[in-house]
């Protein structure tokens, strides 16, 4: 179903069962859950799917080792369960990743070996593999570029790895295939209320055409991440702030800084944070930070001290010390943490568990949580709507639901495995027109057919949609993305019937965006 048909659904449907505001991991998960239960479902997102936080994760489907250290065992157990389900439901987007903790004291060898055995226990039958202590020699074999001076050994454990915005897209497609209307670039400008002052729908504007629509529904769900307060204030101008954004920054380096398939985990940095270095799409993602910010932004920028923290910490553990000129891309996302009760609270002290709030108006808001638990968050949210009596009771169907693109036994070394079952159809485009096999830029496997596929079948509307969230090039190598942009703009213009002025403005917008992803 194309965007025009989805807009037609928005225009012609008199009443919805479920209206979801927000197209990140949480909102898309709710739309998929609602649609698969059989509810008439609408989701609107002001930008592109996963444009905000949900495309800027550490690319890990994990139980959360550090939450175990904080004593939040319930969250860890739930996350480990959901991790196991996701690896089964979306094998084309996920993989079992081996992590190694290098230890420079004998005490840490013992501490993390015992701690991670408990982590395995919490995962139960959905464990991805047993953790174990390894010798100094084995640690060096696993992490060839690790600092060897003072190394006492290491601990190996397993967690999941994934492609965040590709998963968001595939969840959107799964929801649509199950009858939902899921629209990007449609912004909510107001809430509708009935005579009893209960929320009864939304007013939404199509960003592309400027046309405004009213949609009425039995329940409206606010799943806007760091923007939940904006919707709460539409409902009630004096509503208290529920979220405080916490910024997480990552840098992308060449894979030579940590060759091989294993990931590095530093459990205790100088300021008590956790740092990961994870192989991803042929590069190395290093992060993250935890910095409280005052205001939400759609495109937050890394602070200088965050970049320095990541580079300096990585340099303490890697033989090849990364510098600013080695950074291929830098990206920042904002976590929607529950607002601390006191200004001095540190982000690591704020729970990552999700919270569901029912307003007097009947508006349901979900906040907090993390990518790994998106499915459970969605289930809990729809269950809450049923509990309030606005929806007839229907059982959740997502626990063992294959996500769009599902293929078993995909080759983890195939750089294009994230397309899953769709790869056959993209190859057919190239077979029908060999010119579409032409690569966008050297050294990356992305071709023109993938751009056409993104527009026709993956709801991409802009250059950044394609290069940022469909092909991930913006996150892997900013300069390569800038080089590919003119070709991508030409293809979009032809496919969507845009003029030369649109192309010029689009390329200028992308250039400005890309500057925020580069240090040099």
mmCIF file of C-alpha atoms in Angstrom, residues 193-199 235 360-362:
data_model
loop_
_atom_site.group_PDB
_atom_site.id
_atom_site.type_symbol
_atom_site.label_atom_id
_atom_site.label_comp_id
_atom_site.label_asym_id
_atom_site.label_seq_id
_atom_site.Cartn_x
_atom_site.Cartn_y
_atom_site.Cartn_z
ATOM 1 C CA UNK A 193 -12.688 16.313 22.801
ATOM 2 C CA UNK A 194 -16.307 15.319 23.277
ATOM 3 C CA UNK A 195 -18.940 17.026 25.444
ATOM 4 C CA UNK A 196 -17.590 15.237 28.523
ATOM 5 C CA UNK A 197 -14.097 16.687 27.912
ATOM 6 C CA UNK A 198 -12.796 13.243 26.993
ATOM 7 C CA UNK A 199 -10.187 12.998 24.221
ATOM 8 C CA UNK A 235 -4.685 17.896 26.614
ATOM 9 C CA UNK A 360 -8.571 12.294 33.300
ATOM 10 C CA UNK A 361 -9.440 12.954 29.659
ATOM 11 C CA UNK A 362 -8.827 9.304 28.757
#
